Coordinates of C-alpha atoms and ligand atoms in Angstrom, one line a residue:
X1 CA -4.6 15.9 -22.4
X2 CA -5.4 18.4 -19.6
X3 CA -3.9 21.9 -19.4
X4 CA -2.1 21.0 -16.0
X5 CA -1.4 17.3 -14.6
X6 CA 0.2 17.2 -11.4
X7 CA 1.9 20.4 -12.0
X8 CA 3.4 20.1 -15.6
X9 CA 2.1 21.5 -18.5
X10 CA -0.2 19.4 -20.7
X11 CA 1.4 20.4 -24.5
X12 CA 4.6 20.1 -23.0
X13 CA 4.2 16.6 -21.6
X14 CA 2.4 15.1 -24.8
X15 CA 6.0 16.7 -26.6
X16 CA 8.3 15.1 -24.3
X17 CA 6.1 11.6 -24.2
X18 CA 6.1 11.7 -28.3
X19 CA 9.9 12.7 -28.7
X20 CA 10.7 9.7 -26.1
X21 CA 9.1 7.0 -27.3
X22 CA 10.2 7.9 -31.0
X23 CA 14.1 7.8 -29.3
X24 CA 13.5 4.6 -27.2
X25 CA 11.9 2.9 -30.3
X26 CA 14.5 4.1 -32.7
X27 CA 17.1 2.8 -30.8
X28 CA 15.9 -0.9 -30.2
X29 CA 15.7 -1.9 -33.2
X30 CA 16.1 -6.0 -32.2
X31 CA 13.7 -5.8 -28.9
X32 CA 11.0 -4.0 -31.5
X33 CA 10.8 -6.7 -33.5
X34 CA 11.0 -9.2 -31.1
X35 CA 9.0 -8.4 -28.2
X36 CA 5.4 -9.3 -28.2
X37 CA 5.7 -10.6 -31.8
X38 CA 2.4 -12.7 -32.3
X39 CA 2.8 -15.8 -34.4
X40 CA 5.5 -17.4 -32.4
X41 CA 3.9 -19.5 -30.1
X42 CA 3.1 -17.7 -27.1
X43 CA 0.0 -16.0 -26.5
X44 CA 0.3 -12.1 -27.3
X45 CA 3.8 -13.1 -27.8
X46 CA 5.2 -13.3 -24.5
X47 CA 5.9 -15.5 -21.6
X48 CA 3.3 -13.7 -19.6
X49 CA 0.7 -11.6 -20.8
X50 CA 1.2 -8.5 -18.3
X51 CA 5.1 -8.1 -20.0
X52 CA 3.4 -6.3 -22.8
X53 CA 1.9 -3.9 -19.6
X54 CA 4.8 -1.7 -19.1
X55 CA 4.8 1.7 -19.8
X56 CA 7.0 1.6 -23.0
X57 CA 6.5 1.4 -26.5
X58 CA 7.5 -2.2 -25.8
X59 CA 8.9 -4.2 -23.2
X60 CA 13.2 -4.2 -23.9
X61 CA 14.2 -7.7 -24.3
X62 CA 16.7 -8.9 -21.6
X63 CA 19.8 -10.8 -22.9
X64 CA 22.2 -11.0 -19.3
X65 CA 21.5 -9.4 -16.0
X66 CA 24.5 -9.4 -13.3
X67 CA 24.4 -7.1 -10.2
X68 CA 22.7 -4.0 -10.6
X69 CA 23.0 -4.3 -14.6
X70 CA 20.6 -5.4 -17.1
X71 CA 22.0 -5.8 -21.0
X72 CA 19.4 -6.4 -23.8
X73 CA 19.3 -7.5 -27.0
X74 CA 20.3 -4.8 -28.8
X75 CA 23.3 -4.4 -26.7
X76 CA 21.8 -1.5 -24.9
X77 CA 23.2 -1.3 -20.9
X78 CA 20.8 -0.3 -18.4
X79 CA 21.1 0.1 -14.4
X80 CA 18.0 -1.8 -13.4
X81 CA 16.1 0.0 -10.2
X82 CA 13.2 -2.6 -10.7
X83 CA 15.2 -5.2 -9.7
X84 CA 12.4 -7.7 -10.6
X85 CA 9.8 -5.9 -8.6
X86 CA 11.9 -7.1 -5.6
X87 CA 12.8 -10.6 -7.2
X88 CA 16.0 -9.2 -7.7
X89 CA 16.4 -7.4 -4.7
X90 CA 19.5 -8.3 -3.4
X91 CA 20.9 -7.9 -7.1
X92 CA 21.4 -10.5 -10.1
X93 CA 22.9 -13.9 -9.6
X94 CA 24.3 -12.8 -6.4
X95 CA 27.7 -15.2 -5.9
X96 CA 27.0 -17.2 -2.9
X97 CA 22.8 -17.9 -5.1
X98 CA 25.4 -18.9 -8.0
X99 CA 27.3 -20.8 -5.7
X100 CA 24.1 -22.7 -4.1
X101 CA 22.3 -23.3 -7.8
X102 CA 25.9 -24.8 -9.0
X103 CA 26.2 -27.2 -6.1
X104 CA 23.1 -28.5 -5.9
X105 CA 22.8 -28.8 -10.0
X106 CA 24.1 -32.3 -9.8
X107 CA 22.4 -33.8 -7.1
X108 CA 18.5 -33.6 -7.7
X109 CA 16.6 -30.3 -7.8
X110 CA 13.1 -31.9 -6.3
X111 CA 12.4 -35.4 -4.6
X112 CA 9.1 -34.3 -2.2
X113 CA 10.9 -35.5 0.5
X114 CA 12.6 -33.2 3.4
X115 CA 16.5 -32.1 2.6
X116 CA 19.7 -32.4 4.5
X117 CA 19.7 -29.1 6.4
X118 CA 16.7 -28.4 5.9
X119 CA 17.1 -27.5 9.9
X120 CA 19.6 -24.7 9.3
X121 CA 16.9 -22.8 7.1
X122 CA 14.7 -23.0 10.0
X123 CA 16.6 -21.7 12.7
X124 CA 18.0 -19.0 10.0
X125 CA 14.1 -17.9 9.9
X126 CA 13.4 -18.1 13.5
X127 CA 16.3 -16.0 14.6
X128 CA 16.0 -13.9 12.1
X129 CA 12.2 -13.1 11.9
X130 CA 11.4 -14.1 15.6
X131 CA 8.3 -16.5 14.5
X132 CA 9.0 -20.2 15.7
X133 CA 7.2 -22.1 12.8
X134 CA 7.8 -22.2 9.2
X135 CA 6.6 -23.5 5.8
X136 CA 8.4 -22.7 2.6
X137 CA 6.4 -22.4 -0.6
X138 CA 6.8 -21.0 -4.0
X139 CA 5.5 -17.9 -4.4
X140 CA 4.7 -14.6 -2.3
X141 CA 0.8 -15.6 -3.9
X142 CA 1.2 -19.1 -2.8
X143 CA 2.0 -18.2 0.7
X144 CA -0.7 -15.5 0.8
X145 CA -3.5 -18.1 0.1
X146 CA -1.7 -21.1 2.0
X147 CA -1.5 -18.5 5.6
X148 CA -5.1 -17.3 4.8
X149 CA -6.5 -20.6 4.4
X150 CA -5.1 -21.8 8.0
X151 CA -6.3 -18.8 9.3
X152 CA -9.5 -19.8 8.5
X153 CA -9.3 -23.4 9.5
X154 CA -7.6 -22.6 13.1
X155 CA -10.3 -19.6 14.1
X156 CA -13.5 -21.2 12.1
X157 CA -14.1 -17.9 10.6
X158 CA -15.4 -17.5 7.2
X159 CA -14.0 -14.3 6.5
X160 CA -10.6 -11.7 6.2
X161 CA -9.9 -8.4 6.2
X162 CA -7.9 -6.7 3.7
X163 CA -6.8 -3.0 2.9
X164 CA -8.3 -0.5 0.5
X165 CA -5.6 -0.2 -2.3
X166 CA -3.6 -3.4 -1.0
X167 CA -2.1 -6.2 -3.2
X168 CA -0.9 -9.3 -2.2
X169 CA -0.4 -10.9 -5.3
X170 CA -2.8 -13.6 -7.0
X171 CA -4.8 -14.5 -3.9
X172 CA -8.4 -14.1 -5.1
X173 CA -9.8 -13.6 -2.0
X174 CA -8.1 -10.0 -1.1
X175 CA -8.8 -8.4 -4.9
X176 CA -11.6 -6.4 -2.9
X177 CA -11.0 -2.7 -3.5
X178 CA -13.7 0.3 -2.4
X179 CA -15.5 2.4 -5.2
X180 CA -16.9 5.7 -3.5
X181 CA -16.8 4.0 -0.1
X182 CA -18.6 0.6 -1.1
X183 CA -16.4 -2.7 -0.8
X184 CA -16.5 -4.5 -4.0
X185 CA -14.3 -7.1 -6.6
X186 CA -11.1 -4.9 -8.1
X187 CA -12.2 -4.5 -11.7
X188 CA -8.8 -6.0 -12.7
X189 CA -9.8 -9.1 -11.8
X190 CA -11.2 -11.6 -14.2
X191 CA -12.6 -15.0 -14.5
X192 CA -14.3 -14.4 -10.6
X193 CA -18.1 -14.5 -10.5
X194 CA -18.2 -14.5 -7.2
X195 CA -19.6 -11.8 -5.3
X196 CA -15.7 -11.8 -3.4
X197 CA -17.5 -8.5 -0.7
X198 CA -19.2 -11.8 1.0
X199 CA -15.9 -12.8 2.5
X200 CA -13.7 -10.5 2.5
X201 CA -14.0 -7.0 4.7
X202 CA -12.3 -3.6 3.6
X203 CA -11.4 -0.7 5.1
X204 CA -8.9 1.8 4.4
X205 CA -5.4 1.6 5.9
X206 CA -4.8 3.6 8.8
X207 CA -8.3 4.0 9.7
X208 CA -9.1 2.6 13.2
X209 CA -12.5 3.4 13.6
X210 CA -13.4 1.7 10.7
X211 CA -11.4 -1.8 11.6
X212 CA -12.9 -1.9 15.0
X213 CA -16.1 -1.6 13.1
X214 CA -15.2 -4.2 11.1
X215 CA -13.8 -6.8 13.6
X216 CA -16.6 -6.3 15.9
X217 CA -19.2 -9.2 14.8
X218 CA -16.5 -11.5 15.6
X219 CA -16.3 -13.1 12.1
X220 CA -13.2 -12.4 10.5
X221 CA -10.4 -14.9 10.8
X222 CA -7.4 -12.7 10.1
X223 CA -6.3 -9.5 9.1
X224 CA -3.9 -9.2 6.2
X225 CA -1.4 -6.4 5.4
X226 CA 1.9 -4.9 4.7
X227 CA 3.3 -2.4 7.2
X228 CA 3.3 0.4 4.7
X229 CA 1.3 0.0 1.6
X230 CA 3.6 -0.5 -1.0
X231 CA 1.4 -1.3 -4.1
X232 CA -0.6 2.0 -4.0
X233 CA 2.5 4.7 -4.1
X234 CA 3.9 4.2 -0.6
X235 CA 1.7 4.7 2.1
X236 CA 3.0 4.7 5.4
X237 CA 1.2 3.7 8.8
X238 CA 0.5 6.8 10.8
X239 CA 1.7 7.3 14.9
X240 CA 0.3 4.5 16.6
X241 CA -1.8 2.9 13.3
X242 CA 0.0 -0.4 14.3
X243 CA -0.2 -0.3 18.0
X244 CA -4.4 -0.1 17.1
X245 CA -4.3 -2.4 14.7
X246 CA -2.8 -5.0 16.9
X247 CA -4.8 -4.3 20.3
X248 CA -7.9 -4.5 18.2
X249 CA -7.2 -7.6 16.3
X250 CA -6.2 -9.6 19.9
X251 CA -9.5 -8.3 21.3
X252 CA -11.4 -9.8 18.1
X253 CA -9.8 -12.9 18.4
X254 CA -8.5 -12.1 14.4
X255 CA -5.5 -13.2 13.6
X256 CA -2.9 -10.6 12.3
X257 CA -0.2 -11.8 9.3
X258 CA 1.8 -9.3 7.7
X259 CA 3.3 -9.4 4.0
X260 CA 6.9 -8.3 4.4
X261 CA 7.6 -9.2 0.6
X262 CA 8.3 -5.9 -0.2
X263 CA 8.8 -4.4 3.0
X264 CA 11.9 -6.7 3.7
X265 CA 13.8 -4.0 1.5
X266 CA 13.7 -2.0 5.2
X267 CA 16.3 -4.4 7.0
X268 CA 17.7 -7.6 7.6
X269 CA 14.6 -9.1 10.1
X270 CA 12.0 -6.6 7.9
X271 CA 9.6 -3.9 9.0
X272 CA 8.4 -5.8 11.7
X273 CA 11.7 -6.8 13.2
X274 CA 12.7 -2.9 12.8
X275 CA 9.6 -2.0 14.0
X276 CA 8.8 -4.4 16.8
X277 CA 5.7 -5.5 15.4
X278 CA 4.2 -8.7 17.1
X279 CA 2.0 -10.4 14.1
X280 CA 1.0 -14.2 14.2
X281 CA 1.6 -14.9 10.4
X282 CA 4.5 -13.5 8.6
X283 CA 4.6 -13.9 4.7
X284 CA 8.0 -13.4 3.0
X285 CA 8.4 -14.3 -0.6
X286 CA 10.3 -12.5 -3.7
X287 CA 13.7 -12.4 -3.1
X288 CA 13.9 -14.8 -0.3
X289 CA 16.1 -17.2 -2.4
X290 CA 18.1 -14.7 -4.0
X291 CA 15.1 -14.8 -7.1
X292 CA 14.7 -18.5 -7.5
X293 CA 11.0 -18.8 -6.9
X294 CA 10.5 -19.6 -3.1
X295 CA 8.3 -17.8 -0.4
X296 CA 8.0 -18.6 3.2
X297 CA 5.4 -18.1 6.0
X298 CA 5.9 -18.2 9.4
X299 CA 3.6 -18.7 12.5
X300 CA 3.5 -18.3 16.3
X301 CA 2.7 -21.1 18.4
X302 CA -0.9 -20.4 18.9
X303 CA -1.7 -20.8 14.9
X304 CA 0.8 -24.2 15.5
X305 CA -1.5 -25.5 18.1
X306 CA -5.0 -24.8 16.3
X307 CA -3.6 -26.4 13.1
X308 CA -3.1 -29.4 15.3
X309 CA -6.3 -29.8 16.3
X310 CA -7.1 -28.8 12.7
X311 CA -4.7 -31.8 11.7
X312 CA -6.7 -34.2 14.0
X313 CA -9.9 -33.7 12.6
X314 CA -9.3 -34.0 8.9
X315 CA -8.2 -36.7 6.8
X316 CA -4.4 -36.3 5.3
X317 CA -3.9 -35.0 1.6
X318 CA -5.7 -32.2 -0.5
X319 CA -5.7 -30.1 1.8
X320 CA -5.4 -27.1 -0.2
X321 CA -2.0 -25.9 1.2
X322 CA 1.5 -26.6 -0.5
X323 CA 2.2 -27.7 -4.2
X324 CA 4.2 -30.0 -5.8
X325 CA 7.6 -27.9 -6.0
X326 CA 6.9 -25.9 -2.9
X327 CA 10.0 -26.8 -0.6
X328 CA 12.1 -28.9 -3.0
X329 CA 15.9 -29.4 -2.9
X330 CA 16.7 -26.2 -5.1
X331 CA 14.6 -24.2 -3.1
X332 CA 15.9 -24.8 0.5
X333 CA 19.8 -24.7 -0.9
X334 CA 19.2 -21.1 -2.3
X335 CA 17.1 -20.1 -0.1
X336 CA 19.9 -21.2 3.4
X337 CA 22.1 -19.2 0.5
X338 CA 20.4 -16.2 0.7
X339 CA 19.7 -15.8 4.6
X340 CA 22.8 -16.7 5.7
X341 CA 25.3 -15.0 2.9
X342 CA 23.0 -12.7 1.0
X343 CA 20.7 -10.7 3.4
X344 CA 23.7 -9.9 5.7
X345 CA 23.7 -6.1 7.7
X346 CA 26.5 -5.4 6.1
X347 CA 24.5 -5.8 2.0
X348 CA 21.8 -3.8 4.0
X349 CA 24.1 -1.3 5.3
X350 CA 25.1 -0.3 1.9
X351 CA 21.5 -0.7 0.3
X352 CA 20.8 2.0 3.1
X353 CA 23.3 4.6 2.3
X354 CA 22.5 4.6 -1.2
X355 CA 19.0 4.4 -0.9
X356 CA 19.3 7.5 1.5
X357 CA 21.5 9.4 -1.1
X358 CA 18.8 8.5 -3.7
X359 CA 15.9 9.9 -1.9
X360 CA 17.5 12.9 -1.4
X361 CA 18.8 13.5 -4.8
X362 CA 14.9 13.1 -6.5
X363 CA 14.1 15.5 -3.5
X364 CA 16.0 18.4 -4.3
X365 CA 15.1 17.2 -8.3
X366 CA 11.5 17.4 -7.7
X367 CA 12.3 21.5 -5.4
X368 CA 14.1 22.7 -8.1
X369 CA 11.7 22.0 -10.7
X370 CA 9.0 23.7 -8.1
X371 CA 7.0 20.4 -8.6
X372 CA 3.8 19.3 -5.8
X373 CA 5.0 15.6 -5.4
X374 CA 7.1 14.4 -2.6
X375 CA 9.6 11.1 -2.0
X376 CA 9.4 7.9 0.5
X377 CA 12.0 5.5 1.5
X378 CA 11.7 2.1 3.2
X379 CA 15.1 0.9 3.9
X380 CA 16.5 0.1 0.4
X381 CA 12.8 1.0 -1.1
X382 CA 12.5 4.8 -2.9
X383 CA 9.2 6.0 -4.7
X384 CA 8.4 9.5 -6.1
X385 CA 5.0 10.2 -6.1
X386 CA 3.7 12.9 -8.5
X387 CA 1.1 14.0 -5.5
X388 CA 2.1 16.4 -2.6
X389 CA 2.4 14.1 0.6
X390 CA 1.8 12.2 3.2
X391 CA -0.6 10.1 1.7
X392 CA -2.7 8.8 4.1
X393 CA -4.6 5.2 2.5
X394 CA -5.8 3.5 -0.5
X395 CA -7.7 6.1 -2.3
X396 CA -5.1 8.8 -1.5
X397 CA -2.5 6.3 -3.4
X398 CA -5.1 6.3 -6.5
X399 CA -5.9 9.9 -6.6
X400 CA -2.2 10.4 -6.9
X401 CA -1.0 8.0 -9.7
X402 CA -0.9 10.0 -12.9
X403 CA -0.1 7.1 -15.6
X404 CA 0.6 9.6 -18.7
X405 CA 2.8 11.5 -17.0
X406 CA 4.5 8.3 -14.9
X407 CA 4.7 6.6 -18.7
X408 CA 6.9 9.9 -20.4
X409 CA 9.0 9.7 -16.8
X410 CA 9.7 6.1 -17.6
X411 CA 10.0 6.3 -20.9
X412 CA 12.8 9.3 -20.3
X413 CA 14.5 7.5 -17.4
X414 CA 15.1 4.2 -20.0
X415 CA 16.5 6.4 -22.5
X416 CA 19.0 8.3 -20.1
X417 CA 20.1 4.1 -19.1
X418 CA 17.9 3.8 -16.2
X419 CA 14.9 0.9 -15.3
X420 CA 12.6 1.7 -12.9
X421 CA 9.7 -0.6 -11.3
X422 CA 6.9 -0.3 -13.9
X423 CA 3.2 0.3 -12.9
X424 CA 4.0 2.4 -10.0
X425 CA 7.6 4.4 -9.7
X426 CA 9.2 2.2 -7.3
X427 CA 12.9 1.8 -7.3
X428 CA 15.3 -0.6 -5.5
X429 CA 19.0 -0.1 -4.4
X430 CA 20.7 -3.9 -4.4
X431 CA 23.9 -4.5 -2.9
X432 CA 26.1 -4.3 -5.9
X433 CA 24.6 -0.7 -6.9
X434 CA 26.9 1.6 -6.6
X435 CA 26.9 5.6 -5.7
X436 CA 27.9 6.3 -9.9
X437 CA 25.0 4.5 -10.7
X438 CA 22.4 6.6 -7.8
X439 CA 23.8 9.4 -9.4
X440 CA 23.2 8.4 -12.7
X441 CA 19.2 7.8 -12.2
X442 CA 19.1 11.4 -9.8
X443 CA 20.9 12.8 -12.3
X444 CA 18.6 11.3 -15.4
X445 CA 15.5 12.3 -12.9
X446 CA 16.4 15.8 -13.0
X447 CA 17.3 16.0 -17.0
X448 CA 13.5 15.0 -17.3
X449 CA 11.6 17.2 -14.8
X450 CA 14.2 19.6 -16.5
X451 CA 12.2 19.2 -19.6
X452 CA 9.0 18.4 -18.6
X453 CA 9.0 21.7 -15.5
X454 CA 11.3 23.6 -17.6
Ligands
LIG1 C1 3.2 -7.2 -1.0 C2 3.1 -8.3 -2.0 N1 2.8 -9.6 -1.6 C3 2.8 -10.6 -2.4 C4 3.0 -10.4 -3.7 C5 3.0 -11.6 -4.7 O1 4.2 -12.0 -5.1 P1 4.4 -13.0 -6.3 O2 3.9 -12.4 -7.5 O3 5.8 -13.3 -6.3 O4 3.6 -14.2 -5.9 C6 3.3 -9.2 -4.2 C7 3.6 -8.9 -5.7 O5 3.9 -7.9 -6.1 C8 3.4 -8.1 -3.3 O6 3.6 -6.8 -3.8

């Protein structure tokens, strides 16, 4: 351990990391034994193999979730900031989700055919996001691949663009990171032998120069992004970053589709809505349906006319977009649920104040303890970064993570009742938090850089 990371002494972060593990272990007895246990059937012993990635001793083992409260199995209460990375966004089971699931229980859950009202979902999205076209798929991923794919087919262009630091979930074609300045496949990913740098272009976010350099041979079909990088600490666009962004990609003829799936925490029509932000694809997946697994994309009419002509020249089926479930019965109910009683100004309202009230609480936290990092807020979105601040792209976002000193943080915040977003230190405020339970995380915050600053 170095003498000094990120402003706190080493010896007294390995002491604080060692006594709060011992405490978090000591006190789950039944999640211990049962987390990750091999030998019962799944592979490494859990549902999916990145659960045994958090930074904890082990993972806690969930028995009930219900608003802004998770209870595990060893009866252990926590107020859950992670929200599902997003999934959960608008808080567990909300009533009118509960109210969709239960009503549509008994009448078929997928029949590949087009629902009763399925109309109402579509004018809910258009009104609400501006875009006139929509299909609904499954995942955030899903609709990734399913928008980039068009992209391709309606401009002919082999390749897309992608940020430096970016993730938008398992679409294979945007794991392309830069190491010292050279574009090549994220590390991370495995299984891909192909050289991915081929078709895919990366630059930094919030560097013009370098996307005009990249649109300029006219080959990329579309640019892909969030509005603030959210999966590299929280980077936000600089003055004007967006204005470029789209004036360069309408003189390349690239198309532009932005990933609201985590910026949608910033209000009810997203970052773009908020923002005025004209893109041509939208991707929106995560808590769309209240966490039942749905994701939409949307489209201008331009995309909607080349996938005509698209449609004309190739022969119906395997087309490589959609699946199966994508769409089904369960999906549309929860998801007309969710847009019309769950994502309401008023939820986002409150998810505002309390957001506001927890960014300025880890603020004054992080002064007092005289600490270099600094706090960002999206709407209902709060990270501390243990790096002074702005950051600016991709690499700033990697030169700032500290993961020993992130995993004691954690680790503290879970024993003092609180979850936070693992990986990165991302938390969520859901309707049904309340300003007892802000205080309780600001107030757990400051207990640890108590310790760990002194
Ligand atoms: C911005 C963004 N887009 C898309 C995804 C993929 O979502 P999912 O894993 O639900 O497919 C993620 C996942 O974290 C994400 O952060």
């Amino acid at each position: 351990m170095p003498e000094q990371l990120h402003g706190v002494t080493g010896a007294r972060l390995a002491a604080f990391a060692a006594e709060e593990r011992a405490r978090y272990t000591r006190a789950r007895p039944r999640s211990a034994a049962s987390a990750g246990a091999p030998g019962g059937g799944f592979y490494a012993g859990v549902p999916m193999h990145w659960m045994l990635d958090w930074p904890l001793p082990f993972a806690p083992v969930i028995a009930a979730g219900s608003g802004a409260t998770l209870t595990d199995i060893d009866g252990i209460e926590l107020t859950d900031f992670c929200l599902g990375d997003t999934g959960a966004m608008f808080g567990h089971s909300p009533p009118a989700v509960v109210r969709a699931l239960t009503a549509q229980a008994t009448r078929g859950l997928t029949y590949m055919l087009p629902t009763a009202g399925a109309e109402d979902v579509a004018r809910l999205l258009r009104e609400r996001f501006g875009l006139p076209y929509w299909q609904v798929a499954t995942t955030a991923s899903d609709a990734n691949r399913f928008a980039l794919r068009l992209t391709r087919a309606v401009t002919e262009r082999p390749k897309i663009l992608a940020m430096n630091g970016s993730y938008h979930g398992a679409v294979d074609e945007t794991y392309v990171g830069l190491e010292d300045g050279r574009p090549q496949n994220c590390p991370g990913l495995i299984g891909q032998f192909i050289d991915l740098t081929t078709a895919t272009e990366v630059v930094e976010f919030n560097d013009v120069a370098a996307l005009e350099r990249a649109l300029a041979a006219g080959d990329v079909a579309c640019v892909i992004t969030e509005p603030v990088l959210t999966n590299c600490c929280m980077v936000l666009p600089q003055a004007g970053y967006h204005a470029a962004l789209r004036r360069l990609t309408r003189a390349a003829g690239t198309l532009l589709l932005i990933d609201e799936t985590h910026t949608i925490s910033t209000g009810p029509g997203g970052y773009c809505r908020a923002h005025g932000l004209e893109p041509d694809l939208l991707v929106l997946g995560k808590p769309v349906a209240g966490g039942v697994p749905v994701s939409v994309w949307g489209f201008n009419a331009a995309v909607a006319a080349g996938w005509d002509r698209v449609r004309r020249r190739t022969p119906a089926g395997h087309s490589g977009l959609g699946t199966t479930l994508s769409g089904n019965a369960l999906a549309m109910a929860t998801l007309r649920a969710t847009l019309a009683e769950v994502m309401t100004p008023a939820a986002y309202a409150h998810m505002q104040t309390q957001a506001a009230r927890l960014a300025d609480g880890l603020s004054a936290a992080i002064a007092r303890g005289a600490l270099p990092w600094h706090v960002v807020r999206v709407g209902a979105r709060v990270e501390f970064i243990c790096a002074p601040g702005p950051l600016c792209n991709g690499s700033d976002g990697r030169r700032a993570r500290a993961p020993e000193l992130e995993q004691a943080i954690h680790v503290g915040l879970l024993n003092r009742g609180c979850l936070i977003t693992p990986f990165h230190n991302m938390m969520l405020v859901c309707p049904a938090t309340t300003a007892a339970q802000v205080d309780q995380l600001v107030g757990a915050f400051g207990d640890v850089l108590g310790a760990l600053a002194g």
